[in-house]
Amino acid sequence: MTSKPDPSLDALHTEEKEAGLTFPTAFPIKIMGRTQDGFAQAMSEIVQKHAPDFDPATLEMRASKEGNWLSVTATVNATSREQLDNLYRELTSHPMVKMVL
């Protein structure tokens, strides 16, 4: 069984080419999911796993107008393309996550 390419990684590669990313760099990642207990905590833990210097206190949270959805933005000190790819893969495969930008 072959896995299909992750479209969010394609977008990340395109963004990198357009922005001409050089590492290390501050890189914001917006993660969206349904509002539920433990969402922000779970996302912080994943981000810290891939970016150990990430401070969870800097996580920005925003609820949708009706409060059904929550977006969290984590700005990481990205040190490599591989680090970002691995982080995106783990975030997008998490069952609580609807979208990662």
PDB file of C-alpha atoms in Angstrom:
ATOM      1  CA  MET A   1       0.000   0.000   0.000  1.00  0.00           C
ATOM      2  CA  THR A   2       1.382   3.381  -0.946  1.00  0.00           C
ATOM      3  CA  SER A   3       0.580   6.494   0.962  1.00  0.00           C
ATOM      4  CA  LYS A   4      -0.557   9.596  -0.828  1.00  0.00           C
ATOM      5  CA  PRO A   5       1.434  12.810  -0.434  1.00  0.00           C
ATOM      6  CA  ASP A   6       0.354  15.113   2.360  1.00  0.00           C
ATOM      7  CA  PRO A   7      -1.066  18.279   0.704  1.00  0.00           C
ATOM      8  CA  SER A   8      -0.136  20.416   3.709  1.00  0.00           C
ATOM      9  CA  LEU A   9       3.510  19.446   3.230  1.00  0.00           C
ATOM     10  CA  ASP A  10       3.271  20.470  -0.444  1.00  0.00           C
ATOM     11  CA  ALA A  11       1.961  23.845   0.692  1.00  0.00           C
ATOM     12  CA  LEU A  12       4.809  24.118   3.178  1.00  0.00           C
ATOM     13  CA  HIS A  13       7.385  23.352   0.474  1.00  0.00           C
ATOM     14  CA  THR A  14       5.805  25.975  -1.803  1.00  0.00           C
ATOM     15  CA  GLU A  15       5.784  28.525   1.012  1.00  0.00           C
ATOM     16  CA  GLU A  16       9.433  27.781   1.748  1.00  0.00           C
ATOM     17  CA  LYS A  17      10.411  28.361  -1.889  1.00  0.00           C
ATOM     18  CA  GLU A  18       8.426  31.587  -2.100  1.00  0.00           C
ATOM     19  CA  ALA A  19       9.629  32.906   1.236  1.00  0.00           C
ATOM     20  CA  GLY A  20      13.189  31.659   0.784  1.00  0.00           C
ATOM     21  CA  LEU A  21      13.335  30.263   4.305  1.00  0.00           C
ATOM     22  CA  THR A  22      16.700  30.081   5.949  1.00  0.00           C
ATOM     23  CA  PHE A  23      17.191  28.193   9.168  1.00  0.00           C
ATOM     24  CA  PRO A  24      16.957  28.768  12.031  1.00  0.00           C
ATOM     25  CA  THR A  25      13.815  30.882  11.756  1.00  0.00           C
ATOM     26  CA  ALA A  26      10.724  31.699  13.806  1.00  0.00           C
ATOM     27  CA  PHE A  27       7.933  29.745  12.101  1.00  0.00           C
ATOM     28  CA  PRO A  28       4.255  30.089  13.108  1.00  0.00           C
ATOM     29  CA  ILE A  29       2.056  26.999  12.788  1.00  0.00           C
ATOM     30  CA  LYS A  30      -1.720  27.356  13.068  1.00  0.00           C
ATOM     31  CA  ILE A  31      -3.548  24.217  14.202  1.00  0.00           C
ATOM     32  CA  MET A  32      -7.350  23.989  14.051  1.00  0.00           C
ATOM     33  CA  GLY A  33      -9.741  21.531  15.605  1.00  0.00           C
ATOM     34  CA  ARG A  34     -13.069  21.204  17.399  1.00  0.00           C
ATOM     35  CA  THR A  35     -13.228  22.904  20.768  1.00  0.00           C
ATOM     36  CA  GLN A  36     -12.694  20.114  23.306  1.00  0.00           C
ATOM     37  CA  ASP A  37     -10.908  19.510  26.567  1.00  0.00           C
ATOM     38  CA  GLY A  38      -7.239  18.775  26.121  1.00  0.00           C
ATOM     39  CA  PHE A  39      -6.856  20.093  22.552  1.00  0.00           C
ATOM     40  CA  ALA A  40      -4.388  22.907  23.321  1.00  0.00           C
ATOM     41  CA  GLN A  41      -2.449  20.685  25.743  1.00  0.00           C
ATOM     42  CA  ALA A  42      -2.160  17.864  23.201  1.00  0.00           C
ATOM     43  CA  MET A  43      -0.976  20.267  20.492  1.00  0.00           C
ATOM     44  CA  SER A  44       1.588  21.832  22.847  1.00  0.00           C
ATOM     45  CA  GLU A  45       2.977  18.394  23.664  1.00  0.00           C
ATOM     46  CA  ILE A  46       3.382  17.494  19.984  1.00  0.00           C
ATOM     47  CA  VAL A  47       5.044  20.820  19.208  1.00  0.00           C
ATOM     48  CA  GLN A  48       7.436  20.452  22.167  1.00  0.00           C
ATOM     49  CA  LYS A  49       8.369  16.961  21.014  1.00  0.00           C
ATOM     50  CA  HIS A  50       9.639  18.402  17.718  1.00  0.00           C
ATOM     51  CA  ALA A  51      10.791  21.791  19.031  1.00  0.00           C
ATOM     52  CA  PRO A  52      12.034  21.236  22.606  1.00  0.00           C
ATOM     53  CA  ASP A  53      12.671  24.954  23.120  1.00  0.00           C
ATOM     54  CA  PHE A  54       8.990  25.824  22.437  1.00  0.00           C
ATOM     55  CA  ASP A  55       7.390  27.568  25.420  1.00  0.00           C
ATOM     56  CA  PRO A  56       3.737  26.445  25.800  1.00  0.00           C
ATOM     57  CA  ALA A  57       2.972  29.775  27.512  1.00  0.00           C
ATOM     58  CA  THR A  58       3.423  31.452  24.101  1.00  0.00           C
ATOM     59  CA  LEU A  59       0.667  29.371  22.470  1.00  0.00           C
ATOM     60  CA  GLU A  60      -1.959  31.714  21.023  1.00  0.00           C
ATOM     61  CA  MET A  61      -5.566  30.498  21.124  1.00  0.00           C
ATOM     62  CA  ARG A  62      -8.624  31.774  19.319  1.00  0.00           C
ATOM     63  CA  ALA A  63     -12.154  30.354  19.410  1.00  0.00           C
ATOM     64  CA  SER A  64     -14.566  30.599  16.487  1.00  0.00           C
ATOM     65  CA  LYS A  65     -17.530  32.949  16.711  1.00  0.00           C
ATOM     66  CA  GLU A  66     -19.888  30.165  17.862  1.00  0.00           C
ATOM     67  CA  GLY A  67     -17.184  28.515  19.969  1.00  0.00           C
ATOM     68  CA  ASN A  68     -17.275  25.196  18.076  1.00  0.00           C
ATOM     69  CA  TRP A  69     -13.734  25.462  16.723  1.00  0.00           C
ATOM     70  CA  LEU A  70     -10.429  26.413  18.291  1.00  0.00           C
ATOM     71  CA  SER A  71      -7.273  27.509  16.540  1.00  0.00           C
ATOM     72  CA  VAL A  72      -3.943  27.494  18.290  1.00  0.00           C
ATOM     73  CA  THR A  73      -0.828  29.108  16.876  1.00  0.00           C
ATOM     74  CA  ALA A  74       2.562  27.858  17.961  1.00  0.00           C
ATOM     75  CA  THR A  75       5.611  29.785  16.822  1.00  0.00           C
ATOM     76  CA  VAL A  76       8.592  27.457  16.799  1.00  0.00           C
ATOM     77  CA  ASN A  77      12.282  28.059  16.305  1.00  0.00           C
ATOM     78  CA  ALA A  78      12.531  25.951  13.130  1.00  0.00           C
ATOM     79  CA  THR A  79      15.995  24.516  12.639  1.00  0.00           C
ATOM     80  CA  SER A  80      15.444  22.422   9.495  1.00  0.00           C
ATOM     81  CA  ARG A  81      13.047  21.427   6.741  1.00  0.00           C
ATOM     82  CA  GLU A  82      12.999  17.897   8.179  1.00  0.00           C
ATOM     83  CA  GLN A  83      11.949  19.186  11.605  1.00  0.00           C
ATOM     84  CA  LEU A  84       8.988  21.068  10.094  1.00  0.00           C
ATOM     85  CA  ASP A  85       7.973  18.111   7.905  1.00  0.00           C
ATOM     86  CA  ASN A  86       7.963  15.756  10.889  1.00  0.00           C
ATOM     87  CA  LEU A  87       5.985  18.228  12.996  1.00  0.00           C
ATOM     88  CA  TYR A  88       3.381  18.734  10.240  1.00  0.00           C
ATOM     89  CA  ARG A  89       3.059  14.980   9.735  1.00  0.00           C
ATOM     90  CA  GLU A  90       2.379  14.318  13.399  1.00  0.00           C
ATOM     91  CA  LEU A  91      -0.032  17.235  13.763  1.00  0.00           C
ATOM     92  CA  THR A  92      -2.060  16.387  10.642  1.00  0.00           C
ATOM     93  CA  SER A  93      -2.363  12.731  11.675  1.00  0.00           C
ATOM     94  CA  HIS A  94      -3.703  13.573  15.155  1.00  0.00           C
ATOM     95  CA  PRO A  95      -7.436  12.720  15.504  1.00  0.00           C
ATOM     96  CA  MET A  96      -8.266  16.070  17.177  1.00  0.00           C
ATOM     97  CA  VAL A  97      -6.801  18.111  14.316  1.00  0.00           C
ATOM     98  CA  LYS A  98      -8.946  19.297  11.420  1.00  0.00           C
ATOM     99  CA  MET A  99      -6.371  21.470   9.627  1.00  0.00           C
ATOM    100  CA  VAL A 100      -2.786  22.736   9.957  1.00  0.00           C
ATOM    101  CA  LEU A 101      -1.529  25.883   8.237  1.00  0.00           C
TER     102      LEU A 101
END
